[in-house]
Amino acid sequence: MRIDLHCHSTASDGTDSPAELVVAAHLAGLDAVAITDHDTTAGWAEAAAALPPGLRLVRGAELTCVSPDGRGGQATVHLLAYLFDPHAAEVVAEYARTRAERRSRLHAMAGRMAADGYPVDADTLLADLPDDVPAGRPHLAQALVRAGVAASVNEAFAKHLHGRNGYSVPSRRTPLVAAIEMIKAAGGVTVLAHGFAHRRGPTISAGVIADLVPVGLDGLEIDHPDHDEAARAGLRALAARHGLVTTGSSDYHGTNKTIRLGAETTPPEMLSAIAELATGAELLVGS
Ligand code: AMP
Ligand code: FE
Ligand code: FE
Ligand code: ZN
């Protein structure tokens, strides 16, 4: 069994449509794949409708959260949420708020760049985005590639969107504890995404993670391309101490990143544990 529980589609900042994502997962030899777009469930229906025989679909999302880091500061934290009720009122409202603020933030970022002479137009960029897509820096990166400013999305991030030159505006983030409570109330399962990916910025401490267990944190993503061996070992020890589910996933974004589908995988017993923890209306799709 090969299982990849963290993948993005064009419903957020991936480059495969939800239908293309499940077909690509099948071609990559996966037995189960999760669709976990940032702050939206908009890709679920298309992915489910296009599911190739023999492939299971785990419906999920990746929430952008903020938490005290345990060292006196704040950290941006991504929370993977699986198998929750996408119609839960609190979830719907929070996503709508987040997406609206993501759009105004992207507009602000593009505006700052345009003011400095970059060949981007904030209004055009926003107008060209699909309706209600969770707008993110990757969309701005693609605009920079189209304008010939950067050769690739990766280069656009490295040279222009890294956050140290004043163009990157923080996005709206849900307090982590509130996000966990919201997903649990909607019957879902919560897994901390790439928790010790230090090169992405400040991370939360082991102590903060331990305190999230009684709140409802169910698992930790351990095998992730942005985790070195020390990060994996630290998270594995934490998961063992607190009896948490452990996952491994590629965090596939299509051609916006170089990582392949199934580059990291989750053991089958962990997917079973996730399915058992879910109490919401939305269960796994597929055989
Ligand atoms: P945002 O949420 O708008 O701040 O954008 C963050 C997103 O940008 C992440 O979810 C990644 O998908 C993407 N990202 C971050 N760094 C890179 C990079 N170096 N190359 C491509 N995509 C990246
Ligand atoms: Fe992303
Ligand atoms: Fe993430
Ligand atoms: Zn992700």
PDB file of C-alpha atoms and ligand atoms in Angstrom:
ATOM      1  CA  MET A   1       0.000   0.000   0.000  1.00  0.00           C
ATOM      2  CA  ARG A   2       1.351   3.416  -0.975  1.00  0.00           C
ATOM      3  CA  ILE A   3      -0.409   6.345   0.639  1.00  0.00           C
ATOM      4  CA  ASP A   4       0.270  10.079   0.212  1.00  0.00           C
ATOM      5  CA  LEU A   5      -1.790  12.266   2.543  1.00  0.00           C
ATOM      6  CA  HIS A   6      -0.736  15.821   1.637  1.00  0.00           C
ATOM      7  CA  CYS A   7      -1.284  17.091  -1.934  1.00  0.00           C
ATOM      8  CA  HIS A   8      -2.377  20.373  -3.509  1.00  0.00           C
ATOM      9  CA  SER A   9      -4.440  21.004  -6.643  1.00  0.00           C
ATOM     10  CA  THR A  10      -5.485  24.066  -8.618  1.00  0.00           C
ATOM     11  CA  ALA A  11      -8.168  24.535  -5.950  1.00  0.00           C
ATOM     12  CA  SER A  12      -5.272  26.210  -4.091  1.00  0.00           C
ATOM     13  CA  ASP A  13      -1.667  26.520  -5.214  1.00  0.00           C
ATOM     14  CA  GLY A  14      -0.983  23.272  -7.047  1.00  0.00           C
ATOM     15  CA  THR A  15      -0.873  22.987 -10.829  1.00  0.00           C
ATOM     16  CA  ASP A  16      -2.898  19.766 -11.344  1.00  0.00           C
ATOM     17  CA  SER A  17      -6.673  20.149 -11.360  1.00  0.00           C
ATOM     18  CA  PRO A  18      -8.348  17.952  -8.715  1.00  0.00           C
ATOM     19  CA  ALA A  19      -9.222  15.451 -11.465  1.00  0.00           C
ATOM     20  CA  GLU A  20      -5.654  15.470 -12.801  1.00  0.00           C
ATOM     21  CA  LEU A  21      -4.339  15.010  -9.264  1.00  0.00           C
ATOM     22  CA  VAL A  22      -6.202  11.747  -8.673  1.00  0.00           C
ATOM     23  CA  VAL A  23      -5.238  10.439 -12.111  1.00  0.00           C
ATOM     24  CA  ALA A  24      -1.596  11.355 -11.448  1.00  0.00           C
ATOM     25  CA  ALA A  25      -1.826   9.599  -8.063  1.00  0.00           C
ATOM     26  CA  HIS A  26      -3.102   6.468  -9.775  1.00  0.00           C
ATOM     27  CA  LEU A  27      -0.311   6.618 -12.383  1.00  0.00           C
ATOM     28  CA  ALA A  28       2.228   7.112  -9.573  1.00  0.00           C
ATOM     29  CA  GLY A  29       1.075   3.767  -8.165  1.00  0.00           C
ATOM     30  CA  LEU A  30      -0.638   5.171  -5.083  1.00  0.00           C
ATOM     31  CA  ASP A  31      -3.405   3.242  -3.319  1.00  0.00           C
ATOM     32  CA  ALA A  32      -4.697   6.278  -1.417  1.00  0.00           C
ATOM     33  CA  VAL A  33      -4.238   9.995  -1.860  1.00  0.00           C
ATOM     34  CA  ALA A  34      -5.417  12.986   0.130  1.00  0.00           C
ATOM     35  CA  ILE A  35      -6.416  16.271  -1.446  1.00  0.00           C
ATOM     36  CA  THR A  36      -5.340  18.940   1.064  1.00  0.00           C
ATOM     37  CA  ASP A  37      -5.640  22.341  -0.547  1.00  0.00           C
ATOM     38  CA  HIS A  38      -4.889  25.407   1.531  1.00  0.00           C
ATOM     39  CA  ASP A  39      -7.965  26.756   3.309  1.00  0.00           C
ATOM     40  CA  THR A  40     -10.570  25.220   0.985  1.00  0.00           C
ATOM     41  CA  THR A  41     -12.558  22.087   0.273  1.00  0.00           C
ATOM     42  CA  ALA A  42     -13.458  23.301  -3.218  1.00  0.00           C
ATOM     43  CA  GLY A  43     -11.558  20.491  -4.989  1.00  0.00           C
ATOM     44  CA  TRP A  44     -13.200  17.597  -3.161  1.00  0.00           C
ATOM     45  CA  ALA A  45     -16.135  16.977  -5.482  1.00  0.00           C
ATOM     46  CA  GLU A  46     -14.102  17.053  -8.702  1.00  0.00           C
ATOM     47  CA  ALA A  47     -11.466  14.732  -7.225  1.00  0.00           C
ATOM     48  CA  ALA A  48     -14.097  12.274  -6.012  1.00  0.00           C
ATOM     49  CA  ALA A  49     -15.901  12.296  -9.358  1.00  0.00           C
ATOM     50  CA  ALA A  50     -12.673  11.565 -11.250  1.00  0.00           C
ATOM     51  CA  LEU A  51     -11.355   8.890  -8.883  1.00  0.00           C
ATOM     52  CA  PRO A  52      -9.771   5.996 -10.818  1.00  0.00           C
ATOM     53  CA  PRO A  53     -10.836   2.510  -9.690  1.00  0.00           C
ATOM     54  CA  GLY A  54      -8.723   1.129  -6.857  1.00  0.00           C
ATOM     55  CA  LEU A  55      -7.615   4.516  -5.581  1.00  0.00           C
ATOM     56  CA  ARG A  56      -8.983   5.803  -2.264  1.00  0.00           C
ATOM     57  CA  LEU A  57      -9.500   9.513  -1.766  1.00  0.00           C
ATOM     58  CA  VAL A  58      -9.007  11.089   1.638  1.00  0.00           C
ATOM     59  CA  ARG A  59     -10.730  14.433   1.714  1.00  0.00           C
ATOM     60  CA  GLY A  60      -8.793  17.051   3.610  1.00  0.00           C
ATOM     61  CA  ALA A  61      -7.456  20.593   3.762  1.00  0.00           C
ATOM     62  CA  GLU A  62      -4.397  22.396   5.057  1.00  0.00           C
ATOM     63  CA  LEU A  63      -5.251  25.288   7.362  1.00  0.00           C
ATOM     64  CA  THR A  64      -2.971  28.282   7.819  1.00  0.00           C
ATOM     65  CA  CYS A  65      -2.695  28.851  11.573  1.00  0.00           C
ATOM     66  CA  VAL A  66      -0.712  30.865  14.091  1.00  0.00           C
ATOM     67  CA  SER A  67       0.521  29.764  17.499  1.00  0.00           C
ATOM     68  CA  PRO A  68       2.817  30.894  20.278  1.00  0.00           C
ATOM     69  CA  ASP A  69       6.091  29.122  19.490  1.00  0.00           C
ATOM     70  CA  GLY A  70       6.954  28.291  23.100  1.00  0.00           C
ATOM     71  CA  ARG A  71      10.009  30.530  22.999  1.00  0.00           C
ATOM     72  CA  GLY A  72       8.304  33.893  23.432  1.00  0.00           C
ATOM     73  CA  GLY A  73       7.430  34.404  19.765  1.00  0.00           C
ATOM     74  CA  GLN A  74       4.764  33.399  17.259  1.00  0.00           C
ATOM     75  CA  ALA A  75       4.983  30.816  14.506  1.00  0.00           C
ATOM     76  CA  THR A  76       2.939  30.164  11.377  1.00  0.00           C
ATOM     77  CA  VAL A  77       1.683  26.595  11.608  1.00  0.00           C
ATOM     78  CA  HIS A  78      -0.040  24.479   8.976  1.00  0.00           C
ATOM     79  CA  LEU A  79      -2.671  22.063  10.203  1.00  0.00           C
ATOM     80  CA  LEU A  80      -3.796  19.147   8.066  1.00  0.00           C
ATOM     81  CA  ALA A  81      -7.469  18.409   8.611  1.00  0.00           C
ATOM     82  CA  TYR A  82      -9.020  15.195   7.303  1.00  0.00           C
ATOM     83  CA  LEU A  83     -12.528  13.820   6.860  1.00  0.00           C
ATOM     84  CA  PHE A  84     -14.351  16.719   8.479  1.00  0.00           C
ATOM     85  CA  ASP A  85     -17.823  17.926   7.557  1.00  0.00           C
ATOM     86  CA  PRO A  86     -17.176  20.586   4.893  1.00  0.00           C
ATOM     87  CA  HIS A  87     -20.584  22.121   5.586  1.00  0.00           C
ATOM     88  CA  ALA A  88     -19.942  22.790   9.292  1.00  0.00           C
ATOM     89  CA  ALA A  89     -20.895  26.458   9.675  1.00  0.00           C
ATOM     90  CA  GLU A  90     -17.785  27.447  11.575  1.00  0.00           C
ATOM     91  CA  VAL A  91     -15.491  25.808   9.019  1.00  0.00           C
ATOM     92  CA  VAL A  92     -17.266  27.443   6.072  1.00  0.00           C
ATOM     93  CA  ALA A  93     -17.150  30.887   7.711  1.00  0.00           C
ATOM     94  CA  GLU A  94     -13.483  30.626   8.680  1.00  0.00           C
ATOM     95  CA  TYR A  95     -12.443  29.537   5.181  1.00  0.00           C
ATOM     96  CA  ALA A  96     -14.451  32.331   3.582  1.00  0.00           C
ATOM     97  CA  ARG A  97     -12.779  34.882   5.869  1.00  0.00           C
ATOM     98  CA  THR A  98      -9.330  33.430   5.204  1.00  0.00           C
ATOM     99  CA  ARG A  99      -9.800  33.405   1.434  1.00  0.00           C
ATOM    100  CA  ALA A 100     -11.113  36.963   1.345  1.00  0.00           C
ATOM    101  CA  GLU A 101      -8.128  38.176   3.333  1.00  0.00           C
ATOM    102  CA  ARG A 102      -5.744  36.156   1.179  1.00  0.00           C
ATOM    103  CA  ARG A 103      -7.022  38.055  -1.848  1.00  0.00           C
ATOM    104  CA  SER A 104      -6.554  41.477  -0.288  1.00  0.00           C
ATOM    105  CA  ARG A 105      -3.130  40.433   0.936  1.00  0.00           C
ATOM    106  CA  LEU A 106      -2.074  39.291  -2.545  1.00  0.00           C
ATOM    107  CA  HIS A 107      -3.367  42.566  -3.934  1.00  0.00           C
ATOM    108  CA  ALA A 108      -1.254  44.450  -1.367  1.00  0.00           C
ATOM    109  CA  MET A 109       1.854  42.425  -2.192  1.00  0.00           C
ATOM    110  CA  ALA A 110       1.459  42.921  -5.944  1.00  0.00           C
ATOM    111  CA  GLY A 111       0.797  46.615  -5.356  1.00  0.00           C
ATOM    112  CA  ARG A 112       4.020  47.027  -3.387  1.00  0.00           C
ATOM    113  CA  MET A 113       5.967  45.299  -6.137  1.00  0.00           C
ATOM    114  CA  ALA A 114       4.320  47.358  -8.879  1.00  0.00           C
ATOM    115  CA  ALA A 115       5.162  50.542  -6.958  1.00  0.00           C
ATOM    116  CA  ASP A 116       8.808  49.462  -7.090  1.00  0.00           C
ATOM    117  CA  GLY A 117       8.666  48.943 -10.840  1.00  0.00           C
ATOM    118  CA  TYR A 118       7.882  45.238 -11.098  1.00  0.00           C
ATOM    119  CA  PRO A 119       5.793  44.475 -14.214  1.00  0.00           C
ATOM    120  CA  VAL A 120       2.810  43.150 -12.272  1.00  0.00           C
ATOM    121  CA  ASP A 121      -0.643  44.673 -11.958  1.00  0.00           C
ATOM    122  CA  ALA A 122      -2.499  43.870  -8.766  1.00  0.00           C
ATOM    123  CA  ASP A 123      -6.002  44.277 -10.237  1.00  0.00           C
ATOM    124  CA  THR A 124      -5.249  42.106 -13.279  1.00  0.00           C
ATOM    125  CA  LEU A 125      -3.625  39.450 -11.102  1.00  0.00           C
ATOM    126  CA  LEU A 126      -6.696  39.251  -8.871  1.00  0.00           C
ATOM    127  CA  ALA A 127      -9.108  39.356 -11.798  1.00  0.00           C
ATOM    128  CA  ASP A 128      -7.316  36.438 -13.480  1.00  0.00           C
ATOM    129  CA  LEU A 129      -7.535  34.151 -10.423  1.00  0.00           C
ATOM    130  CA  PRO A 130     -10.280  31.538 -10.431  1.00  0.00           C
ATOM    131  CA  ASP A 131     -13.265  32.543  -8.272  1.00  0.00           C
ATOM    132  CA  ASP A 132     -12.657  32.140  -4.569  1.00  0.00           C
ATOM    133  CA  VAL A 133      -9.335  30.292  -5.003  1.00  0.00           C
ATOM    134  CA  PRO A 134      -7.169  30.702  -1.879  1.00  0.00           C
ATOM    135  CA  ALA A 135      -4.812  33.265  -3.376  1.00  0.00           C
ATOM    136  CA  GLY A 136      -1.195  32.827  -2.390  1.00  0.00           C
ATOM    137  CA  ARG A 137       2.345  33.825  -3.146  1.00  0.00           C
ATOM    138  CA  PRO A 138       2.591  31.018  -5.741  1.00  0.00           C
ATOM    139  CA  HIS A 139       0.073  32.930  -7.876  1.00  0.00           C
ATOM    140  CA  LEU A 140       2.239  36.032  -7.661  1.00  0.00           C
ATOM    141  CA  ALA A 141       5.285  33.879  -8.424  1.00  0.00           C
ATOM    142  CA  GLN A 142       3.581  32.596 -11.577  1.00  0.00           C
ATOM    143  CA  ALA A 143       2.827  36.177 -12.628  1.00  0.00           C
ATOM    144  CA  LEU A 144       6.504  37.026 -12.194  1.00  0.00           C
ATOM    145  CA  VAL A 145       7.428  34.037 -14.356  1.00  0.00           C
ATOM    146  CA  ARG A 146       4.922  35.092 -17.025  1.00  0.00           C
ATOM    147  CA  ALA A 147       6.369  38.622 -16.966  1.00  0.00           C
ATOM    148  CA  GLY A 148       9.873  37.222 -17.459  1.00  0.00           C
ATOM    149  CA  VAL A 149      11.094  38.488 -14.076  1.00  0.00           C
ATOM    150  CA  ALA A 150      11.883  34.966 -12.839  1.00  0.00           C
ATOM    151  CA  ALA A 151      12.667  31.765 -14.710  1.00  0.00           C
ATOM    152  CA  SER A 152      10.619  29.568 -12.361  1.00  0.00           C
ATOM    153  CA  VAL A 153       8.262  29.718  -9.398  1.00  0.00           C
ATOM    154  CA  ASN A 154      11.128  28.529  -7.221  1.00  0.00           C
ATOM    155  CA  GLU A 155      13.354  31.345  -8.442  1.00  0.00           C
ATOM    156  CA  ALA A 156      10.562  33.869  -7.892  1.00  0.00           C
ATOM    157  CA  PHE A 157      10.337  32.746  -4.251  1.00  0.00           C
ATOM    158  CA  ALA A 158      14.079  32.695  -3.742  1.00  0.00           C
ATOM    159  CA  LYS A 159      14.726  36.103  -5.257  1.00  0.00           C
ATOM    160  CA  HIS A 160      11.548  38.133  -4.816  1.00  0.00           C
ATOM    161  CA  LEU A 161       8.960  36.597  -2.462  1.00  0.00           C
ATOM    162  CA  HIS A 162      11.057  35.379   0.455  1.00  0.00           C
ATOM    163  CA  GLY A 163       9.741  37.877   2.995  1.00  0.00           C
ATOM    164  CA  ARG A 164      12.985  39.683   3.697  1.00  0.00           C
ATOM    165  CA  ASN A 165      12.506  42.452   1.110  1.00  0.00           C
ATOM    166  CA  GLY A 166       9.205  43.823   2.369  1.00  0.00           C
ATOM    167  CA  TYR A 167       6.993  42.446  -0.409  1.00  0.00           C
ATOM    168  CA  SER A 168       5.665  39.497   1.530  1.00  0.00           C
ATOM    169  CA  VAL A 169       2.696  40.490   3.698  1.00  0.00           C
ATOM    170  CA  PRO A 170       1.620  37.979   6.361  1.00  0.00           C
ATOM    171  CA  SER A 171      -1.611  36.149   5.557  1.00  0.00           C
ATOM    172  CA  ARG A 172      -4.548  35.893   7.935  1.00  0.00           C
ATOM    173  CA  ARG A 173      -4.035  32.930  10.182  1.00  0.00           C
ATOM    174  CA  THR A 174      -6.412  31.031  12.450  1.00  0.00           C
ATOM    175  CA  PRO A 175      -5.237  30.553  16.051  1.00  0.00           C
ATOM    176  CA  LEU A 176      -4.055  26.930  16.123  1.00  0.00           C
ATOM    177  CA  VAL A 177      -6.084  25.898  19.174  1.00  0.00           C
ATOM    178  CA  ALA A 178      -9.262  27.314  17.606  1.00  0.00           C
ATOM    179  CA  ALA A 179      -8.529  25.506  14.328  1.00  0.00           C
ATOM    180  CA  ILE A 180      -8.078  22.162  16.088  1.00  0.00           C
ATOM    181  CA  GLU A 181     -11.298  22.663  18.063  1.00  0.00           C
ATOM    182  CA  MET A 182     -13.175  23.655  14.913  1.00  0.00           C
ATOM    183  CA  ILE A 183     -12.066  20.570  12.961  1.00  0.00           C
ATOM    184  CA  LYS A 184     -12.748  18.215  15.871  1.00  0.00           C
ATOM    185  CA  ALA A 185     -16.224  19.735  16.274  1.00  0.00           C
ATOM    186  CA  ALA A 186     -16.776  19.057  12.562  1.00  0.00           C
ATOM    187  CA  GLY A 187     -15.912  15.378  13.100  1.00  0.00           C
ATOM    188  CA  GLY A 188     -12.467  15.581  11.516  1.00  0.00           C
ATOM    189  CA  VAL A 189      -8.947  14.461  12.286  1.00  0.00           C
ATOM    190  CA  THR A 190      -6.069  16.893  12.901  1.00  0.00           C
ATOM    191  CA  VAL A 191      -2.429  16.355  11.935  1.00  0.00           C
ATOM    192  CA  LEU A 192       0.302  18.948  12.405  1.00  0.00           C
ATOM    193  CA  ALA A 193       1.877  19.560   8.953  1.00  0.00           C
ATOM    194  CA  HIS A 194       5.685  19.726   8.620  1.00  0.00           C
ATOM    195  CA  GLY A 195       5.947  20.752  12.284  1.00  0.00           C
ATOM    196  CA  PHE A 196       9.732  20.923  12.527  1.00  0.00           C
ATOM    197  CA  ALA A 197      10.476  22.297   9.039  1.00  0.00           C
ATOM    198  CA  HIS A 198      12.868  24.879  10.448  1.00  0.00           C
ATOM    199  CA  ARG A 199      13.968  26.263   7.115  1.00  0.00           C
ATOM    200  CA  ARG A 200      10.419  27.535   6.498  1.00  0.00           C
ATOM    201  CA  GLY A 201      10.681  29.856   9.524  1.00  0.00           C
ATOM    202  CA  PRO A 202       9.975  29.677  13.257  1.00  0.00           C
ATOM    203  CA  THR A 203       8.411  26.394  14.399  1.00  0.00           C
ATOM    204  CA  ILE A 204       6.514  25.521  17.576  1.00  0.00           C
ATOM    205  CA  SER A 205       8.368  23.747  20.378  1.00  0.00           C
ATOM    206  CA  ALA A 206       7.833  20.164  21.508  1.00  0.00           C
ATOM    207  CA  GLY A 207       6.195  21.573  24.637  1.00  0.00           C
ATOM    208  CA  VAL A 208       3.623  23.510  22.615  1.00  0.00           C
ATOM    209  CA  ILE A 209       2.861  20.393  20.569  1.00  0.00           C
ATOM    210  CA  ALA A 210       2.398  18.339  23.749  1.00  0.00           C
ATOM    211  CA  ASP A 211      -0.092  20.923  25.043  1.00  0.00           C
ATOM    212  CA  LEU A 212      -2.134  20.548  21.819  1.00  0.00           C
ATOM    213  CA  VAL A 213      -2.816  16.861  22.464  1.00  0.00           C
ATOM    214  CA  PRO A 214      -5.530  17.473  25.094  1.00  0.00           C
ATOM    215  CA  VAL A 215      -7.023  20.118  22.749  1.00  0.00           C
ATOM    216  CA  GLY A 216      -7.547  17.444  20.088  1.00  0.00           C
ATOM    217  CA  LEU A 217      -4.378  17.144  18.022  1.00  0.00           C
ATOM    218  CA  ASP A 218      -4.473  13.617  16.585  1.00  0.00           C
ATOM    219  CA  GLY A 219      -1.226  13.262  14.693  1.00  0.00           C
ATOM    220  CA  LEU A 220       2.083  14.534  13.397  1.00  0.00           C
ATOM    221  CA  GLU A 221       3.365  14.620   9.835  1.00  0.00           C
ATOM    222  CA  ILE A 222       6.853  13.162  10.145  1.00  0.00           C
ATOM    223  CA  ASP A 223       8.149  12.109   6.751  1.00  0.00           C
ATOM    224  CA  HIS A 224       8.018  15.364   4.775  1.00  0.00           C
ATOM    225  CA  PRO A 225      10.513  16.702   2.211  1.00  0.00           C
ATOM    226  CA  ASP A 226      11.283  19.705   4.439  1.00  0.00           C
ATOM    227  CA  HIS A 227      12.190  17.566   7.478  1.00  0.00           C
ATOM    228  CA  ASP A 228      15.789  16.522   8.062  1.00  0.00           C
ATOM    229  CA  GLU A 229      16.611  13.381  10.049  1.00  0.00           C
ATOM    230  CA  ALA A 230      16.735  15.269  13.364  1.00  0.00           C
ATOM    231  CA  ALA A 231      13.290  16.765  12.754  1.00  0.00           C
ATOM    232  CA  ARG A 232      11.853  13.346  11.919  1.00  0.00           C
ATOM    233  CA  ALA A 233      13.426  11.733  14.990  1.00  0.00           C
ATOM    234  CA  GLY A 234      12.188  14.488  17.306  1.00  0.00           C
ATOM    235  CA  LEU A 235       8.627  14.293  15.992  1.00  0.00           C
ATOM    236  CA  ARG A 236       8.625  10.493  16.038  1.00  0.00           C
ATOM    237  CA  ALA A 237       9.619  10.521  19.709  1.00  0.00           C
ATOM    238  CA  LEU A 238       6.875  13.046  20.493  1.00  0.00           C
ATOM    239  CA  ALA A 239       4.275  10.971  18.668  1.00  0.00           C
ATOM    240  CA  ALA A 240       5.321   7.839  20.543  1.00  0.00           C
ATOM    241  CA  ARG A 241       5.178   9.641  23.902  1.00  0.00           C
ATOM    242  CA  HIS A 242       1.663  10.971  23.286  1.00  0.00           C
ATOM    243  CA  GLY A 243       0.191   8.113  21.268  1.00  0.00           C
ATOM    244  CA  LEU A 244      -0.279  10.230  18.146  1.00  0.00           C
ATOM    245  CA  VAL A 245      -0.892   9.104  14.578  1.00  0.00           C
ATOM    246  CA  THR A 246       2.162   9.600  12.330  1.00  0.00           C
ATOM    247  CA  THR A 247       2.059  10.359   8.613  1.00  0.00           C
ATOM    248  CA  GLY A 248       4.415  10.789   5.686  1.00  0.00           C
ATOM    249  CA  SER A 249       3.545  12.781   2.585  1.00  0.00           C
ATOM    250  CA  SER A 250       5.010  14.576  -0.383  1.00  0.00           C
ATOM    251  CA  ASP A 251       3.222  17.961  -0.081  1.00  0.00           C
ATOM    252  CA  TYR A 252       2.897  17.728  -3.881  1.00  0.00           C
ATOM    253  CA  HIS A 253       2.138  21.021  -5.666  1.00  0.00           C
ATOM    254  CA  GLY A 254       2.430  19.864  -9.290  1.00  0.00           C
ATOM    255  CA  THR A 255       5.035  21.823 -11.213  1.00  0.00           C
ATOM    256  CA  ASN A 256       5.042  24.632  -8.621  1.00  0.00           C
ATOM    257  CA  LYS A 257       7.477  22.453  -6.667  1.00  0.00           C
ATOM    258  CA  THR A 258       9.874  19.709  -7.728  1.00  0.00           C
ATOM    259  CA  ILE A 259       8.678  17.007  -5.326  1.00  0.00           C
ATOM    260  CA  ARG A 260       6.954  13.967  -6.852  1.00  0.00           C
ATOM    261  CA  LEU A 261       3.665  12.405  -5.739  1.00  0.00           C
ATOM    262  CA  GLY A 262       4.382   9.551  -3.348  1.00  0.00           C
ATOM    263  CA  ALA A 263       7.927  10.761  -2.624  1.00  0.00           C
ATOM    264  CA  GLU A 264       7.058  10.263   1.059  1.00  0.00           C
ATOM    265  CA  THR A 265       4.311   7.910   2.234  1.00  0.00           C
ATOM    266  CA  THR A 266       2.099   6.986   5.204  1.00  0.00           C
ATOM    267  CA  PRO A 267       1.847   3.439   6.607  1.00  0.00           C
ATOM    268  CA  PRO A 268      -1.564   1.809   5.948  1.00  0.00           C
ATOM    269  CA  GLU A 269      -2.276   1.302   9.659  1.00  0.00           C
ATOM    270  CA  MET A 270      -2.030   5.059  10.128  1.00  0.00           C
ATOM    271  CA  LEU A 271      -4.656   5.701   7.458  1.00  0.00           C
ATOM    272  CA  SER A 272      -6.874   3.166   9.220  1.00  0.00           C
ATOM    273  CA  ALA A 273      -6.327   5.034  12.495  1.00  0.00           C
ATOM    274  CA  ILE A 274      -7.282   8.316  10.832  1.00  0.00           C
ATOM    275  CA  ALA A 275     -10.454   6.784   9.390  1.00  0.00           C
ATOM    276  CA  GLU A 276     -11.377   5.430  12.824  1.00  0.00           C
ATOM    277  CA  LEU A 277     -10.830   8.803  14.483  1.00  0.00           C
ATOM    278  CA  ALA A 278     -13.133  10.574  12.035  1.00  0.00           C
ATOM    279  CA  THR A 279     -16.692  10.961  13.231  1.00  0.00           C
ATOM    280  CA  GLY A 280     -17.877  13.424  10.599  1.00  0.00           C
ATOM    281  CA  ALA A 281     -20.212  12.895   7.718  1.00  0.00           C
ATOM    282  CA  GLU A 282     -17.452  12.674   5.129  1.00  0.00           C
ATOM    283  CA  LEU A 283     -15.720   9.311   5.021  1.00  0.00           C
ATOM    284  CA  LEU A 284     -13.149   7.937   2.638  1.00  0.00           C
ATOM    285  CA  VAL A 285     -14.184   7.716  -0.971  1.00  0.00           C
ATOM    286  CA  GLY A 286     -13.207   4.736  -3.081  1.00  0.00           C
ATOM    287  CA  SER A 287     -12.806   1.025  -2.598  1.00  0.00           C
TER     288      SER A 287
HETATM  289  P1  AMP B   1       1.439  31.897   1.040  1.00  0.00           P
HETATM  290  O1  AMP B   1       0.513  30.968   1.764  1.00  0.00           O
HETATM  291  O2  AMP B   1       0.734  32.784   0.107  1.00  0.00           O
HETATM  292  O3  AMP B   1       2.365  32.635   1.957  1.00  0.00           O
HETATM  293  O4  AMP B   1       2.363  31.004   0.130  1.00  0.00           O
HETATM  294  C1  AMP B   1       2.998  29.917   0.705  1.00  0.00           C
HETATM  295  C2  AMP B   1       2.987  28.790  -0.291  1.00  0.00           C
HETATM  296  O5  AMP B   1       4.018  29.041  -1.217  1.00  0.00           O
HETATM  297  C3  AMP B   1       3.291  27.441   0.327  1.00  0.00           C
HETATM  298  O6  AMP B   1       2.118  26.758   0.602  1.00  0.00           O
HETATM  299  C4  AMP B   1       4.042  26.737  -0.754  1.00  0.00           C
HETATM  300  O7  AMP B   1       3.137  26.001  -1.516  1.00  0.00           O
HETATM  301  C5  AMP B   1       4.575  27.820  -1.648  1.00  0.00           C
HETATM  302  N1  AMP B   1       6.023  27.950  -1.603  1.00  0.00           N
HETATM  303  C6  AMP B   1       6.779  28.389  -0.601  1.00  0.00           C
HETATM  304  N2  AMP B   1       8.083  28.406  -0.943  1.00  0.00           N
HETATM  305  C7  AMP B   1       8.150  27.960  -2.217  1.00  0.00           C
HETATM  306  C8  AMP B   1       9.199  27.754  -3.157  1.00  0.00           C
HETATM  307  N3  AMP B   1      10.469  28.003  -2.849  1.00  0.00           N
HETATM  308  N4  AMP B   1       8.883  27.293  -4.373  1.00  0.00           N
HETATM  309  C9  AMP B   1       7.605  27.047  -4.691  1.00  0.00           C
HETATM  310  N5  AMP B   1       6.569  27.218  -3.863  1.00  0.00           N
HETATM  311  C10 AMP B   1       6.826  27.666  -2.642  1.00  0.00           C
HETATM  312 FE    FE B   2       1.175  25.457  -0.855  1.00  0.00          FE
HETATM  313 FE    FE B   3       2.122  23.517   4.452  1.00  0.00          FE
HETATM  314 ZN    ZN B   4       0.900  21.752   1.809  1.00  0.00          ZN
END
